[in-house]
PDB file of C-alpha atoms and ligand atoms in Angstrom:
ATOM      1  CA  MET A   1      12.692  -1.438  18.717  1.00  0.00           C
ATOM      2  CA  ASN A   2      11.175   1.569  16.936  1.00  0.00           C
ATOM      3  CA  ILE A   3       9.084   0.603  13.931  1.00  0.00           C
ATOM      4  CA  LEU A   4       7.786   2.985  11.284  1.00  0.00           C
ATOM      5  CA  VAL A   5       4.881   1.675   9.206  1.00  0.00           C
ATOM      6  CA  CYS A   6       4.296   3.600   5.964  1.00  0.00           C
ATOM      7  CA  ILE A   7       0.652   3.659   5.039  1.00  0.00           C
ATOM      8  CA  SER A   8      -0.867   4.639   1.764  1.00  0.00           C
ATOM      9  CA  SER A   9      -4.488   5.821   1.824  1.00  0.00           C
ATOM     10  CA  VAL A  10      -6.209   4.194  -1.164  1.00  0.00           C
ATOM     11  CA  PRO A  11      -9.735   3.960  -2.623  1.00  0.00           C
ATOM     12  CA  ASP A  12     -11.781   1.080  -1.247  1.00  0.00           C
ATOM     13  CA  THR A  13     -11.449  -1.841  -3.677  1.00  0.00           C
ATOM     14  CA  THR A  14     -15.188  -1.685  -4.463  1.00  0.00           C
ATOM     15  CA  SER A  15     -14.977   2.008  -5.538  1.00  0.00           C
ATOM     16  CA  LYS A  16     -16.099   3.068  -8.994  1.00  0.00           C
ATOM     17  CA  ILE A  17     -13.063   4.880 -10.419  1.00  0.00           C
ATOM     18  CA  ASN A  18     -13.541   8.091 -12.418  1.00  0.00           C
ATOM     19  CA  PHE A  19     -11.282  10.873 -13.623  1.00  0.00           C
ATOM     20  CA  THR A  20     -11.908  14.605 -13.751  1.00  0.00           C
ATOM     21  CA  ALA A  21     -13.524  15.904 -16.946  1.00  0.00           C
ATOM     22  CA  ASP A  22     -10.158  17.008 -18.391  1.00  0.00           C
ATOM     23  CA  GLY A  23      -8.709  13.511 -17.712  1.00  0.00           C
ATOM     24  CA  LYS A  24      -5.835  15.063 -15.761  1.00  0.00           C
ATOM     25  CA  ALA A  25      -6.578  13.704 -12.288  1.00  0.00           C
ATOM     26  CA  PHE A  26      -8.333  11.017 -10.295  1.00  0.00           C
ATOM     27  CA  ASP A  27     -11.800  12.183  -9.189  1.00  0.00           C
ATOM     28  CA  LYS A  28     -11.979  11.661  -5.417  1.00  0.00           C
ATOM     29  CA  ASN A  29     -15.684  12.613  -5.206  1.00  0.00           C
ATOM     30  CA  GLY A  30     -17.716  10.009  -3.343  1.00  0.00           C
ATOM     31  CA  ILE A  31     -14.721   7.724  -2.826  1.00  0.00           C
ATOM     32  CA  GLN A  32     -14.247   5.889   0.451  1.00  0.00           C
ATOM     33  CA  PHE A  33     -10.559   5.607   1.410  1.00  0.00           C
ATOM     34  CA  VAL A  34      -8.988   2.716   3.319  1.00  0.00           C
ATOM     35  CA  ILE A  35      -5.558   1.572   4.494  1.00  0.00           C
ATOM     36  CA  ASN A  36      -3.756   0.017   1.524  1.00  0.00           C
ATOM     37  CA  PRO A  37      -4.378  -3.742   2.002  1.00  0.00           C
ATOM     38  CA  TYR A  38      -0.664  -4.673   1.783  1.00  0.00           C
ATOM     39  CA  ASP A  39       0.086  -2.051   4.461  1.00  0.00           C
ATOM     40  CA  GLU A  40      -2.545  -3.619   6.714  1.00  0.00           C
ATOM     41  CA  PHE A  41      -0.570  -6.889   6.707  1.00  0.00           C
ATOM     42  CA  SER A  42       2.633  -5.018   7.609  1.00  0.00           C
ATOM     43  CA  LEU A  43       0.879  -2.947  10.280  1.00  0.00           C
ATOM     44  CA  THR A  44      -0.511  -6.088  11.909  1.00  0.00           C
ATOM     45  CA  ARG A  45       3.005  -7.597  12.020  1.00  0.00           C
ATOM     46  CA  ALA A  46       4.287  -4.360  13.594  1.00  0.00           C
ATOM     47  CA  ILE A  47       1.580  -4.562  16.280  1.00  0.00           C
ATOM     48  CA  TRP A  48       2.642  -8.172  16.891  1.00  0.00           C
ATOM     49  CA  PHE A  49       6.206  -6.900  17.610  1.00  0.00           C
ATOM     50  CA  GLN A  50       4.686  -4.251  19.878  1.00  0.00           C
ATOM     51  CA  GLU A  51       2.672  -6.801  21.853  1.00  0.00           C
ATOM     52  CA  LYS A  52       5.318  -9.560  22.021  1.00  0.00           C
ATOM     53  CA  GLN A  53       8.601  -7.633  22.021  1.00  0.00           C
ATOM     54  CA  GLY A  54       7.702  -4.186  23.337  1.00  0.00           C
ATOM     55  CA  ALA A  55       8.244  -2.346  20.046  1.00  0.00           C
ATOM     56  CA  THR A  56       6.936   1.183  19.507  1.00  0.00           C
ATOM     57  CA  VAL A  57       4.914   1.594  16.327  1.00  0.00           C
ATOM     58  CA  THR A  58       4.597   4.887  14.455  1.00  0.00           C
ATOM     59  CA  VAL A  59       2.537   5.150  11.275  1.00  0.00           C
ATOM     60  CA  LEU A  60       3.389   7.620   8.548  1.00  0.00           C
ATOM     61  CA  THR A  61       1.455   8.863   5.535  1.00  0.00           C
ATOM     62  CA  VAL A  62       2.502  11.372   2.928  1.00  0.00           C
ATOM     63  CA  GLY A  63      -0.763  13.115   2.144  1.00  0.00           C
ATOM     64  CA  ASP A  64      -3.058  16.072   2.715  1.00  0.00           C
ATOM     65  CA  ALA A  65      -5.498  16.312   5.651  1.00  0.00           C
ATOM     66  CA  SER A  66      -8.005  14.043   3.860  1.00  0.00           C
ATOM     67  CA  VAL A  67      -5.872  10.974   4.774  1.00  0.00           C
ATOM     68  CA  GLU A  68      -6.293  11.515   8.530  1.00  0.00           C
ATOM     69  CA  PRO A  69      -9.374   9.261   9.025  1.00  0.00           C
ATOM     70  CA  VAL A  70      -7.360   6.386   7.522  1.00  0.00           C
ATOM     71  CA  MET A  71      -4.435   7.219   9.838  1.00  0.00           C
ATOM     72  CA  ARG A  72      -6.807   7.260  12.844  1.00  0.00           C
ATOM     73  CA  LYS A  73      -7.880   3.753  11.847  1.00  0.00           C
ATOM     74  CA  ALA A  74      -4.213   2.665  12.024  1.00  0.00           C
ATOM     75  CA  LEU A  75      -4.019   4.248  15.486  1.00  0.00           C
ATOM     76  CA  ALA A  76      -7.217   2.420  16.482  1.00  0.00           C
ATOM     77  CA  ILE A  77      -5.629  -0.848  15.343  1.00  0.00           C
ATOM     78  CA  GLY A  78      -2.854  -0.172  17.860  1.00  0.00           C
ATOM     79  CA  ALA A  79      -0.116   2.125  16.515  1.00  0.00           C
ATOM     80  CA  ASN A  80       1.323   4.369  19.249  1.00  0.00           C
ATOM     81  CA  ASP A  81       1.455   7.573  17.237  1.00  0.00           C
ATOM     82  CA  ALA A  82       1.298   8.934  13.697  1.00  0.00           C
ATOM     83  CA  ILE A  83       3.099  11.355  11.422  1.00  0.00           C
ATOM     84  CA  ARG A  84       1.517  12.981   8.390  1.00  0.00           C
ATOM     85  CA  VAL A  85       3.799  14.674   5.892  1.00  0.00           C
ATOM     86  CA  ASP A  86       1.652  17.514   4.687  1.00  0.00           C
ATOM     87  CA  THR A  87       1.708  17.308   0.915  1.00  0.00           C
ATOM     88  CA  GLU A  88      -0.212  15.553  -1.806  1.00  0.00           C
ATOM     89  CA  PRO A  89       2.006  12.775  -3.146  1.00  0.00           C
ATOM     90  CA  HIS A  90       2.712  13.259  -6.838  1.00  0.00           C
ATOM     91  CA  ASP A  91       4.996  10.394  -7.737  1.00  0.00           C
ATOM     92  CA  SER A  92       6.847   7.470  -6.186  1.00  0.00           C
ATOM     93  CA  TYR A  93      10.221   9.241  -6.062  1.00  0.00           C
ATOM     94  CA  SER A  94       9.060  12.368  -4.233  1.00  0.00           C
ATOM     95  CA  THR A  95       7.025  10.187  -1.845  1.00  0.00           C
ATOM     96  CA  ALA A  96      10.157   8.126  -1.045  1.00  0.00           C
ATOM     97  CA  LYS A  97      12.155  11.345  -0.529  1.00  0.00           C
ATOM     98  CA  GLU A  98       9.564  12.713   1.921  1.00  0.00           C
ATOM     99  CA  ILE A  99       9.581   9.439   3.893  1.00  0.00           C
ATOM    100  CA  ALA A 100      13.409   9.417   3.900  1.00  0.00           C
ATOM    101  CA  LYS A 101      13.457  12.900   5.430  1.00  0.00           C
ATOM    102  CA  VAL A 102      11.265  11.802   8.363  1.00  0.00           C
ATOM    103  CA  ILE A 103      13.478   8.748   8.909  1.00  0.00           C
ATOM    104  CA  ALA A 104      16.628  10.895   8.886  1.00  0.00           C
ATOM    105  CA  GLU A 105      15.153  13.130  11.586  1.00  0.00           C
ATOM    106  CA  ASN A 106      14.098  10.242  13.858  1.00  0.00           C
ATOM    107  CA  GLN A 107      15.481   6.949  15.115  1.00  0.00           C
ATOM    108  CA  TYR A 108      13.879   3.870  13.553  1.00  0.00           C
ATOM    109  CA  ASP A 109      15.145   0.284  13.501  1.00  0.00           C
ATOM    110  CA  LEU A 110      12.639  -1.146  11.070  1.00  0.00           C
ATOM    111  CA  ILE A 111      10.510   0.344   8.289  1.00  0.00           C
ATOM    112  CA  LEU A 112       7.503  -1.758   7.376  1.00  0.00           C
ATOM    113  CA  MET A 113       5.712  -0.975   4.126  1.00  0.00           C
ATOM    114  CA  GLY A 114       3.412  -2.692   1.663  1.00  0.00           C
ATOM    115  CA  ARG A 115       4.603  -4.434  -1.470  1.00  0.00           C
ATOM    116  CA  GLU A 116       2.471  -2.169  -3.616  1.00  0.00           C
ATOM    117  CA  SER A 117      -0.065   0.612  -3.329  1.00  0.00           C
ATOM    118  CA  ILE A 118      -3.312  -0.594  -4.935  1.00  0.00           C
ATOM    119  CA  ASP A 119      -4.169   2.830  -6.416  1.00  0.00           C
ATOM    120  CA  TYR A 120      -1.286   3.764  -8.709  1.00  0.00           C
ATOM    121  CA  ASN A 121       0.411   0.344  -8.316  1.00  0.00           C
ATOM    122  CA  GLY A 122       3.879   1.860  -8.609  1.00  0.00           C
ATOM    123  CA  ASN A 123       5.610  -0.920  -6.684  1.00  0.00           C
ATOM    124  CA  ALA A 124       8.458   1.527  -6.324  1.00  0.00           C
ATOM    125  CA  VAL A 125       8.466   3.544  -3.093  1.00  0.00           C
ATOM    126  CA  PRO A 126      10.082   0.904  -0.792  1.00  0.00           C
ATOM    127  CA  ALA A 127      12.982   0.206  -3.189  1.00  0.00           C
ATOM    128  CA  MET A 128      13.501   3.934  -3.826  1.00  0.00           C
ATOM    129  CA  LEU A 129      13.513   4.558  -0.067  1.00  0.00           C
ATOM    130  CA  ALA A 130      16.069   1.785   0.468  1.00  0.00           C
ATOM    131  CA  ALA A 131      18.268   3.281  -2.256  1.00  0.00           C
ATOM    132  CA  GLU A 132      17.916   6.739  -0.720  1.00  0.00           C
ATOM    133  CA  LEU A 133      18.918   5.523   2.770  1.00  0.00           C
ATOM    134  CA  GLY A 134      21.351   2.777   1.709  1.00  0.00           C
ATOM    135  CA  TRP A 135      19.551   0.292   4.002  1.00  0.00           C
ATOM    136  CA  SER A 136      18.877  -3.435   3.563  1.00  0.00           C
ATOM    137  CA  PHE A 137      15.657  -4.118   1.694  1.00  0.00           C
ATOM    138  CA  VAL A 138      13.429  -7.182   1.452  1.00  0.00           C
ATOM    139  CA  ASN A 139      10.577  -7.138  -1.052  1.00  0.00           C
ATOM    140  CA  ASN A 140       7.446  -9.349  -1.190  1.00  0.00           C
ATOM    141  CA  CYS A 141       7.996 -10.335   2.431  1.00  0.00           C
ATOM    142  CA  ILE A 142       5.871 -13.245   3.715  1.00  0.00           C
ATOM    143  CA  GLY A 143       7.599 -13.843   7.054  1.00  0.00           C
ATOM    144  CA  LEU A 144       9.622 -11.712   9.453  1.00  0.00           C
ATOM    145  CA  GLU A 145      11.364 -12.404  12.768  1.00  0.00           C
ATOM    146  CA  VAL A 146      13.560  -9.965  14.700  1.00  0.00           C
ATOM    147  CA  GLU A 147      15.940 -10.763  17.541  1.00  0.00           C
ATOM    148  CA  GLU A 148      17.703  -7.637  18.831  1.00  0.00           C
ATOM    149  CA  ASP A 149      19.424  -6.149  15.757  1.00  0.00           C
ATOM    150  CA  GLN A 150      19.286  -9.363  13.694  1.00  0.00           C
ATOM    151  CA  ALA A 151      16.370 -10.143  11.400  1.00  0.00           C
ATOM    152  CA  THR A 152      15.282 -13.081   9.291  1.00  0.00           C
ATOM    153  CA  ALA A 153      12.812 -12.561   6.475  1.00  0.00           C
ATOM    154  CA  VAL A 154      11.135 -14.896   4.028  1.00  0.00           C
ATOM    155  CA  SER A 155      10.141 -13.495   0.679  1.00  0.00           C
ATOM    156  CA  GLU A 156       8.156 -14.859  -2.216  1.00  0.00           C
ATOM    157  CA  ILE A 157      10.222 -15.472  -5.319  1.00  0.00           C
ATOM    158  CA  ASP A 158       9.318 -17.002  -8.668  1.00  0.00           C
ATOM    159  CA  GLY A 159       8.183 -20.556  -7.898  1.00  0.00           C
ATOM    160  CA  GLY A 160       9.412 -20.598  -4.307  1.00  0.00           C
ATOM    161  CA  LYS A 161      10.568 -18.809  -1.185  1.00  0.00           C
ATOM    162  CA  GLU A 162      13.832 -17.188  -0.165  1.00  0.00           C
ATOM    163  CA  THR A 163      15.024 -16.782   3.427  1.00  0.00           C
ATOM    164  CA  VAL A 164      17.461 -13.978   4.135  1.00  0.00           C
ATOM    165  CA  LYS A 165      19.263 -12.823   7.269  1.00  0.00           C
ATOM    166  CA  PHE A 166      20.335  -9.224   7.763  1.00  0.00           C
ATOM    167  CA  LYS A 167      21.100  -6.589  10.352  1.00  0.00           C
ATOM    168  CA  LEU A 168      18.752  -3.760  11.251  1.00  0.00           C
ATOM    169  CA  PRO A 169      18.000  -1.068  10.256  1.00  0.00           C
ATOM    170  CA  ALA A 170      16.110  -2.382   7.261  1.00  0.00           C
ATOM    171  CA  ILE A 171      13.138  -1.795   5.009  1.00  0.00           C
ATOM    172  CA  ILE A 172      10.547  -4.498   4.477  1.00  0.00           C
ATOM    173  CA  ALA A 173       7.826  -4.469   1.835  1.00  0.00           C
ATOM    174  CA  GLY A 174       5.209  -6.884   3.155  1.00  0.00           C
ATOM    175  CA  GLN A 175       2.261  -8.747   1.755  1.00  0.00           C
ATOM    176  CA  LYS A 176      -0.185 -11.497   2.760  1.00  0.00           C
ATOM    177  CA  GLY A 177       1.889 -14.061   4.644  1.00  0.00           C
ATOM    178  CA  ILE A 178       3.822 -11.599   6.822  1.00  0.00           C
ATOM    179  CA  VAL A 179       0.662 -12.261   8.837  1.00  0.00           C
ATOM    180  CA  GLU A 180      -2.289 -14.385   7.744  1.00  0.00           C
ATOM    181  CA  GLU A 181      -5.507 -12.743   6.588  1.00  0.00           C
ATOM    182  CA  LYS A 182      -7.417 -14.212   9.551  1.00  0.00           C
ATOM    183  CA  ASP A 183      -4.993 -12.421  11.925  1.00  0.00           C
ATOM    184  CA  LEU A 184      -5.534  -8.917  10.476  1.00  0.00           C
ATOM    185  CA  LYS A 185      -6.449  -6.514  13.262  1.00  0.00           C
ATOM    186  CA  ILE A 186      -9.885  -4.948  13.250  1.00  0.00           C
ATOM    187  CA  PRO A 187     -10.231  -1.850  15.471  1.00  0.00           C
ATOM    188  CA  ASN A 188     -12.476  -2.393  18.488  1.00  0.00           C
ATOM    189  CA  MET A 189     -14.458   0.308  20.303  1.00  0.00           C
ATOM    190  CA  ARG A 190     -11.718   0.811  22.926  1.00  0.00           C
ATOM    191  CA  GLY A 191      -9.105   1.211  20.171  1.00  0.00           C
ATOM    192  CA  ILE A 192     -11.299   3.713  18.305  1.00  0.00           C
ATOM    193  CA  MET A 193     -11.795   5.787  21.498  1.00  0.00           C
ATOM    194  CA  GLN A 194      -8.061   5.696  22.336  1.00  0.00           C
ATOM    195  CA  ALA A 195      -7.113   6.639  18.771  1.00  0.00           C
ATOM    196  CA  ARG A 196      -8.859  10.010  19.170  1.00  0.00           C
ATOM    197  CA  SER A 197      -6.289  11.171  21.711  1.00  0.00           C
ATOM    198  CA  LYS A 198      -3.161   9.530  20.278  1.00  0.00           C
ATOM    199  CA  PRO A 199      -0.652  11.977  18.763  1.00  0.00           C
ATOM    200  CA  LEU A 200      -1.001  12.627  15.029  1.00  0.00           C
ATOM    201  CA  ASN A 201       1.840  15.007  14.209  1.00  0.00           C
ATOM    202  CA  VAL A 202       1.721  16.989  11.009  1.00  0.00           C
ATOM    203  CA  VAL A 203       5.132  17.841   9.587  1.00  0.00           C
ATOM    204  CA  GLU A 204       6.036  20.110   6.733  1.00  0.00           C
ATOM    205  CA  ALA A 205       7.061  18.495   3.465  1.00  0.00           C
ATOM    206  CA  SER A 206      10.587  18.998   2.176  1.00  0.00           C
ATOM    207  CA  GLY A 207       9.183  19.949  -1.217  1.00  0.00           C
ATOM    208  CA  ALA A 208      10.849  17.062  -3.051  1.00  0.00           C
ATOM    209  CA  GLU A 209       9.959  17.471  -6.684  1.00  0.00           C
ATOM    210  CA  ALA A 210       8.065  14.849  -8.651  1.00  0.00           C
ATOM    211  CA  GLN A 211      10.002  13.316 -11.537  1.00  0.00           C
ATOM    212  CA  VAL A 212       6.882  12.115 -13.337  1.00  0.00           C
ATOM    213  CA  LYS A 213       3.768  14.138 -14.136  1.00  0.00           C
ATOM    214  CA  ALA A 214       0.511  12.553 -15.240  1.00  0.00           C
ATOM    215  CA  ASP A 215      -0.382  13.796 -18.700  1.00  0.00           C
ATOM    216  CA  GLU A 216      -3.712  12.072 -19.022  1.00  0.00           C
ATOM    217  CA  PHE A 217      -5.699   9.238 -17.458  1.00  0.00           C
ATOM    218  CA  GLU A 218      -8.219   7.123 -19.319  1.00  0.00           C
ATOM    219  CA  LYS A 219     -10.330   4.155 -18.388  1.00  0.00           C
ATOM    220  CA  PRO A 220     -10.200   0.929 -20.382  1.00  0.00           C
ATOM    221  CA  GLU A 221     -12.900   0.418 -23.024  1.00  0.00           C
ATOM    222  CA  PRO A 222     -16.032  -1.048 -21.428  1.00  0.00           C
ATOM    223  CA  ARG A 223     -16.262  -4.761 -22.047  1.00  0.00           C
ATOM    224  CA  SER A 224     -18.558  -5.684 -24.922  1.00  0.00           C
ATOM    225  CA  SER A 225     -21.603  -7.832 -24.211  1.00  0.00           C
ATOM    226  CA  VAL A 226     -21.285 -11.600 -24.261  1.00  0.00           C
ATOM    227  CA  THR A 227     -23.239 -13.787 -26.678  1.00  0.00           C
ATOM    228  CA  LEU A 228     -23.967 -17.228 -25.302  1.00  0.00           C
ATOM    229  CA  VAL A 229     -24.098 -20.062 -27.839  1.00  0.00           C
ATOM    230  CA  ASP A 230     -25.598 -23.441 -27.020  1.00  0.00           C
ATOM    231  CA  LYS A 231     -22.855 -26.082 -26.796  1.00  0.00           C
ATOM    232  CA  ASP A 232     -24.617 -28.186 -29.451  1.00  0.00           C
ATOM    233  CA  ASN A 233     -25.018 -25.288 -31.898  1.00  0.00           C
ATOM    234  CA  VAL A 234     -21.558 -25.304 -33.514  1.00  0.00           C
ATOM    235  CA  GLU A 235     -22.992 -23.959 -36.768  1.00  0.00           C
ATOM    236  CA  GLU A 236     -24.189 -20.806 -35.017  1.00  0.00           C
ATOM    237  CA  LEU A 237     -20.803 -20.411 -33.289  1.00  0.00           C
ATOM    238  CA  VAL A 238     -19.004 -20.622 -36.649  1.00  0.00           C
ATOM    239  CA  ARG A 239     -21.422 -18.123 -38.181  1.00  0.00           C
ATOM    240  CA  LEU A 240     -20.878 -15.616 -35.360  1.00  0.00           C
ATOM    241  CA  LEU A 241     -17.086 -15.982 -35.495  1.00  0.00           C
ATOM    242  CA  HIS A 242     -17.193 -15.520 -39.267  1.00  0.00           C
ATOM    243  CA  GLU A 243     -19.815 -12.827 -39.737  1.00  0.00           C
ATOM    244  CA  GLU A 244     -19.684 -10.813 -36.506  1.00  0.00           C
ATOM    245  CA  ALA A 245     -16.299 -11.289 -34.847  1.00  0.00           C
ATOM    246  CA  LYS A 246     -14.705 -11.730 -38.311  1.00  0.00           C
ATOM    247  CA  VAL A 247     -11.897 -13.822 -36.864  1.00  0.00           C
ATOM    248  CA  ILE A 248     -12.345 -16.810 -39.195  1.00  0.00           C
TER     249      ILE A 248
HETATM  250  C1  FAD B   1       1.738  10.256 -12.610  1.00  0.00           C
HETATM  251  C2  FAD B   1       1.190  10.187 -11.212  1.00  0.00           C
HETATM  252  C3  FAD B   1       0.355  11.187 -10.737  1.00  0.00           C
HETATM  253  C4  FAD B   1      -0.142  11.141  -9.441  1.00  0.00           C
HETATM  254  N1  FAD B   1      -0.951  12.130  -8.985  1.00  0.00           N
HETATM  255  C5  FAD B   1      -1.429  12.070  -7.723  1.00  0.00           C
HETATM  256  C6  FAD B   1      -2.255  13.100  -7.208  1.00  0.00           C
HETATM  257  O1  FAD B   1      -2.533  14.074  -7.867  1.00  0.00           O
HETATM  258  N2  FAD B   1      -2.720  12.966  -5.924  1.00  0.00           N
HETATM  259  C7  FAD B   1      -2.415  11.882  -5.143  1.00  0.00           C
HETATM  260  O2  FAD B   1      -2.855  11.816  -3.989  1.00  0.00           O
HETATM  261  N3  FAD B   1      -1.638  10.907  -5.612  1.00  0.00           N
HETATM  262  C8  FAD B   1      -1.130  10.984  -6.871  1.00  0.00           C
HETATM  263  N4  FAD B   1      -0.328  10.001  -7.345  1.00  0.00           N
HETATM  264  C9  FAD B   1      -0.068   8.881  -6.483  1.00  0.00           C
HETATM  265  C10 FAD B   1       1.081   9.124  -5.608  1.00  0.00           C
HETATM  266  O3  FAD B   1       2.162   9.457  -6.402  1.00  0.00           O
HETATM  267  C11 FAD B   1       1.345   7.857  -4.857  1.00  0.00           C
HETATM  268  O4  FAD B   1       0.726   7.947  -3.589  1.00  0.00           O
HETATM  269  C12 FAD B   1       2.813   7.605  -4.623  1.00  0.00           C
HETATM  270  O5  FAD B   1       3.480   7.772  -5.855  1.00  0.00           O
HETATM  271  C13 FAD B   1       3.091   6.218  -4.192  1.00  0.00           C
HETATM  272  O6  FAD B   1       2.381   5.354  -5.008  1.00  0.00           O
HETATM  273  P1  FAD B   1       3.065   4.116  -5.687  1.00  0.00           P
HETATM  274  O7  FAD B   1       1.981   3.471  -6.480  1.00  0.00           O
HETATM  275  O8  FAD B   1       4.341   4.444  -6.302  1.00  0.00           O
HETATM  276  O9  FAD B   1       3.360   3.267  -4.331  1.00  0.00           O
HETATM  277  P2  FAD B   1       4.008   1.843  -4.247  1.00  0.00           P
HETATM  278  O10 FAD B   1       5.452   1.898  -4.462  1.00  0.00           O
HETATM  279  O11 FAD B   1       3.194   0.848  -5.036  1.00  0.00           O
HETATM  280  O12 FAD B   1       3.696   1.628  -2.695  1.00  0.00           O
HETATM  281  C14 FAD B   1       4.410   0.684  -1.927  1.00  0.00           C
HETATM  282  C15 FAD B   1       4.329   1.085  -0.485  1.00  0.00           C
HETATM  283  O13 FAD B   1       4.930   2.369  -0.268  1.00  0.00           O
HETATM  284  C16 FAD B   1       4.267   3.026   0.815  1.00  0.00           C
HETATM  285  N5  FAD B   1       3.633   4.245   0.324  1.00  0.00           N
HETATM  286  C17 FAD B   1       3.200   4.529  -0.922  1.00  0.00           C
HETATM  287  N6  FAD B   1       2.641   5.741  -0.967  1.00  0.00           N
HETATM  288  C18 FAD B   1       2.721   6.246   0.281  1.00  0.00           C
HETATM  289  C19 FAD B   1       2.303   7.455   0.887  1.00  0.00           C
HETATM  290  N7  FAD B   1       1.678   8.407   0.186  1.00  0.00           N
HETATM  291  N8  FAD B   1       2.564   7.635   2.205  1.00  0.00           N
HETATM  292  C20 FAD B   1       3.194   6.685   2.936  1.00  0.00           C
HETATM  293  N9  FAD B   1       3.591   5.510   2.418  1.00  0.00           N
HETATM  294  C21 FAD B   1       3.362   5.298   1.124  1.00  0.00           C
HETATM  295  C22 FAD B   1       3.196   2.053   1.330  1.00  0.00           C
HETATM  296  O14 FAD B   1       3.746   1.273   2.339  1.00  0.00           O
HETATM  297  C23 FAD B   1       2.936   1.217   0.089  1.00  0.00           C
HETATM  298  O15 FAD B   1       2.389  -0.058   0.374  1.00  0.00           O
HETATM  299  C24 FAD B   1       0.197  10.042  -8.627  1.00  0.00           C
HETATM  300  C25 FAD B   1       1.039   9.033  -9.116  1.00  0.00           C
HETATM  301  C26 FAD B   1       1.534   9.108 -10.389  1.00  0.00           C
HETATM  302  C27 FAD B   1       2.446   7.988 -10.888  1.00  0.00           C
END
């Protein structure tokens, strides 16, 4: 089984987010990038298929050269090889188109992705890719088994779970549950050394055009300070709500 894991390189969740002075772009200065957390769950499941069922795992990122350290981490975790589509992603649609082109030129049975990229939170690329290829698609996947060309997936739905059976090839958007957090793979020294010599192929982008262009980014208003009122001082609470918050 050939598995392609699509990885988005995203700012570390503890990063302080800023935009360029003109508000037109995300300011990458001083930002540490990591594998998108949802993609890490899917990658770990892919490595499980590699170890237990002899699958080959390729990771793919649409991005410029700055994403390569994150891709090397995926190789250190255990992926066999990597493909970088050499372009800066500009919207969900063009990203899906670039991924679709790589899939069309290769032979994959299973595409594992994350439910959502935690930077722009589009929640769109996997479904767009499925539409582009006309393949089966399971979103919010919390369990996945594959037996030859038959797969069974469990996905989270409102208030419950849904189990579906389908034939490969297919696209899966995974999340916590596809593997448990405690089972996430952390690269060891041997993996890091091996990753240095694993193939990371850079391919030219097709030039798929973005459908959406960012006009302006702005951060939410900083939260105002909190005034603590003693639980026995209802009078003071009423005064503050009346005179300062002016809500009563
Ligand atoms: C208006 C706008 C402007 C943007 N400008 C820039 C910019 O200037 N520079 C920049 O770097 N990004 C930019 N982006 C972000 C870029 O478009 C995203 O990387 C891409 O659109 C996918 O993000 P998403 O939130 O739609 O992904 P989602 O649909 O939330 O991601 C779901 C899954 O799709 C896969 N995936 C997502 N992105 C990639 C990827 N790049 N490679 C491989 N797999 C992927 C992952 O498996 C991920 O878990 C911009 C986005 C928007 C909406």
